[in-house]
Amino acid sequence: MGAVVAALLGSGTTAATAQTTPPPPPGTRASASPMSFTETKRRIDQHLAKTISGATTARQRVSASSTLTPAEKATLDADLNKLITDATTARRQVDAATNQAGLQAAQPALQAVKADHQKLHKDLMAVRSAHPTLRPTAPPTS
């Protein structure tokens, strides 16, 4: 009889544990399997499209800026043009990929986009440090 009670308690413990495990948050997969090829390709393409769009907008803002010197504009324009060109090239390679090996072949182009983004960030920080913004001060108290 002790074995039967132990078996019932053991199975009850397992059922209770299964019921107390919270469900995964919305938007996550229940399994830990890697993303499918099409999902990976879609996410890379989406990221590159966002990069191109943001760089195009930034290029327009740099051109319209009255606070930047011509040398700073030239530097930022060159960085942005290179980023847009390399991101467009990488996007074409990703779009042309038909399997995981095709995405791996696009890796050097994606690394070039990453390097361009880092250079742009470095140059932008240099420009910002050359143009400190005026910070409001508190009025004197008497």
Short mmCIF file of C-alpha atoms in Angstrom, two decimals:
data_model
loop_
_atom_site.label_atom_id
_atom_site.label_comp_id
_atom_site.label_asym_id
_atom_site.label_seq_id
_atom_site.Cartn_x
_atom_site.Cartn_y
_atom_site.Cartn_z
CA MET A 1 0.00 0.00 0.00
CA GLY A 2 2.91 2.37 0.68
CA ALA A 3 4.06 2.03 -2.94
CA VAL A 4 0.62 2.98 -4.23
CA VAL A 5 0.51 6.06 -1.99
CA ALA A 6 4.03 7.03 -3.10
CA ALA A 7 3.05 6.62 -6.76
CA LEU A 8 -0.06 8.76 -6.28
CA LEU A 9 1.88 11.44 -4.44
CA GLY A 10 4.61 11.36 -7.05
CA SER A 11 2.17 11.81 -9.93
CA GLY A 12 0.28 14.52 -8.03
CA THR A 13 3.50 16.43 -7.48
CA THR A 14 4.30 16.31 -11.18
CA ALA A 15 0.83 17.55 -12.13
CA ALA A 16 1.01 20.34 -9.56
CA THR A 17 4.43 21.40 -10.85
CA ALA A 18 3.18 21.44 -14.43
CA GLN A 19 0.24 23.62 -13.48
CA THR A 20 2.37 26.18 -11.62
CA THR A 21 4.81 26.70 -14.51
CA PRO A 22 3.94 30.08 -16.03
CA PRO A 23 3.21 30.23 -19.76
CA PRO A 24 5.79 31.93 -21.98
CA PRO A 25 5.29 35.67 -22.52
CA PRO A 26 3.38 36.71 -25.64
CA GLY A 27 5.46 36.99 -28.77
CA THR A 28 7.97 34.34 -27.77
CA ARG A 29 8.22 30.86 -29.15
CA ALA A 30 7.41 27.93 -26.92
CA SER A 31 10.35 25.95 -28.31
CA ALA A 32 13.98 26.98 -28.21
CA SER A 33 14.52 26.15 -31.88
CA PRO A 34 16.48 28.63 -33.97
CA MET A 35 14.70 31.02 -36.31
CA SER A 36 13.77 29.73 -39.72
CA PHE A 37 15.68 30.90 -42.77
CA THR A 38 12.82 33.09 -43.97
CA GLU A 39 12.39 34.70 -40.53
CA THR A 40 16.13 35.42 -40.30
CA LYS A 41 16.17 36.85 -43.81
CA ARG A 42 13.09 39.00 -43.08
CA ARG A 43 14.59 40.42 -39.88
CA ILE A 44 17.93 41.26 -41.52
CA ASP A 45 16.14 42.90 -44.44
CA GLN A 46 13.95 44.87 -42.04
CA HIS A 47 17.00 46.06 -40.09
CA LEU A 48 18.81 47.13 -43.28
CA ALA A 49 15.72 48.99 -44.53
CA LYS A 50 15.56 50.88 -41.22
CA THR A 51 19.28 51.68 -41.44
CA ILE A 52 18.94 53.03 -45.00
CA SER A 53 15.88 55.09 -44.10
CA GLY A 54 17.53 56.56 -41.00
CA ALA A 55 20.74 57.40 -42.85
CA THR A 56 18.79 59.07 -45.67
CA THR A 57 16.91 61.21 -43.15
CA ALA A 58 20.15 62.06 -41.35
CA ARG A 59 21.78 63.05 -44.63
CA GLN A 60 18.96 65.53 -45.27
CA ARG A 61 19.32 66.96 -41.76
CA VAL A 62 23.08 67.36 -42.19
CA SER A 63 22.60 69.16 -45.50
CA ALA A 64 20.04 71.52 -43.97
CA SER A 65 22.09 72.25 -40.84
CA SER A 66 23.32 75.79 -40.42
CA THR A 67 25.48 75.05 -37.38
CA LEU A 68 27.85 72.57 -39.04
CA THR A 69 30.99 73.75 -40.79
CA PRO A 70 31.54 72.70 -44.42
CA ALA A 71 34.26 70.27 -43.30
CA GLU A 72 31.94 68.65 -40.75
CA LYS A 73 29.17 68.40 -43.33
CA ALA A 74 31.58 66.79 -45.79
CA THR A 75 32.74 64.25 -43.20
CA LEU A 76 29.22 63.30 -42.12
CA ASP A 77 27.95 63.23 -45.72
CA ALA A 78 30.76 60.88 -46.72
CA ASP A 79 30.02 58.59 -43.76
CA LEU A 80 26.29 58.59 -44.48
CA ASN A 81 26.78 58.00 -48.23
CA LYS A 82 29.07 55.05 -47.52
CA LEU A 83 26.61 53.63 -44.98
CA ILE A 84 23.72 53.90 -47.43
CA THR A 85 25.75 52.37 -50.27
CA ASP A 86 27.01 49.45 -48.17
CA ALA A 87 23.59 48.83 -46.59
CA THR A 88 21.97 48.76 -50.04
CA THR A 89 24.60 46.29 -51.26
CA ALA A 90 24.11 44.09 -48.20
CA ARG A 91 20.34 44.22 -48.63
CA ARG A 92 20.65 43.06 -52.24
CA GLN A 93 22.86 40.16 -51.14
CA VAL A 94 20.44 39.16 -48.38
CA ASP A 95 17.47 39.39 -50.75
CA ALA A 96 19.30 37.20 -53.27
CA ALA A 97 20.07 34.52 -50.67
CA THR A 98 18.07 31.33 -51.16
CA ASN A 99 19.46 29.37 -48.22
CA GLN A 100 21.47 29.75 -45.03
CA ALA A 101 24.74 29.56 -46.98
CA GLY A 102 23.62 32.59 -48.98
CA LEU A 103 23.10 34.54 -45.77
CA GLN A 104 26.55 33.48 -44.59
CA ALA A 105 28.00 34.74 -47.87
CA ALA A 106 26.43 38.15 -47.14
CA GLN A 107 28.23 38.34 -43.78
CA PRO A 108 31.18 40.48 -45.04
CA ALA A 109 28.73 43.05 -46.45
CA LEU A 110 26.85 43.11 -43.13
CA GLN A 111 30.13 43.59 -41.27
CA ALA A 112 30.94 46.53 -43.58
CA VAL A 113 27.60 48.13 -42.63
CA LYS A 114 28.44 47.66 -38.96
CA ALA A 115 31.88 49.24 -39.44
CA ASP A 116 30.33 52.17 -41.35
CA HIS A 117 27.83 52.71 -38.54
CA GLN A 118 30.61 52.72 -35.95
CA LYS A 119 32.66 55.23 -37.95
CA LEU A 120 29.62 57.47 -38.37
CA HIS A 121 28.99 57.31 -34.63
CA LYS A 122 32.62 58.21 -33.87
CA ASP A 123 32.57 61.15 -36.29
CA LEU A 124 29.22 62.34 -34.96
CA MET A 125 30.55 62.32 -31.40
CA ALA A 126 33.54 64.39 -32.55
CA VAL A 127 31.20 66.92 -34.18
CA ARG A 128 29.03 67.10 -31.09
CA SER A 129 32.02 67.69 -28.84
CA ALA A 130 33.10 70.57 -31.10
CA HIS A 131 29.65 72.18 -30.75
CA PRO A 132 28.76 72.20 -27.07
CA THR A 133 25.15 73.10 -26.53
CA LEU A 134 24.24 76.01 -24.34
CA ARG A 135 22.79 74.74 -21.14
CA PRO A 136 20.30 76.91 -19.33
CA THR A 137 21.33 78.01 -15.90
CA ALA A 138 19.09 78.62 -12.97
CA PRO A 139 18.29 82.30 -12.37
CA PRO A 140 20.20 83.80 -9.47
CA THR A 141 18.34 83.77 -6.22
CA SER A 142 18.47 86.84 -4.06
#
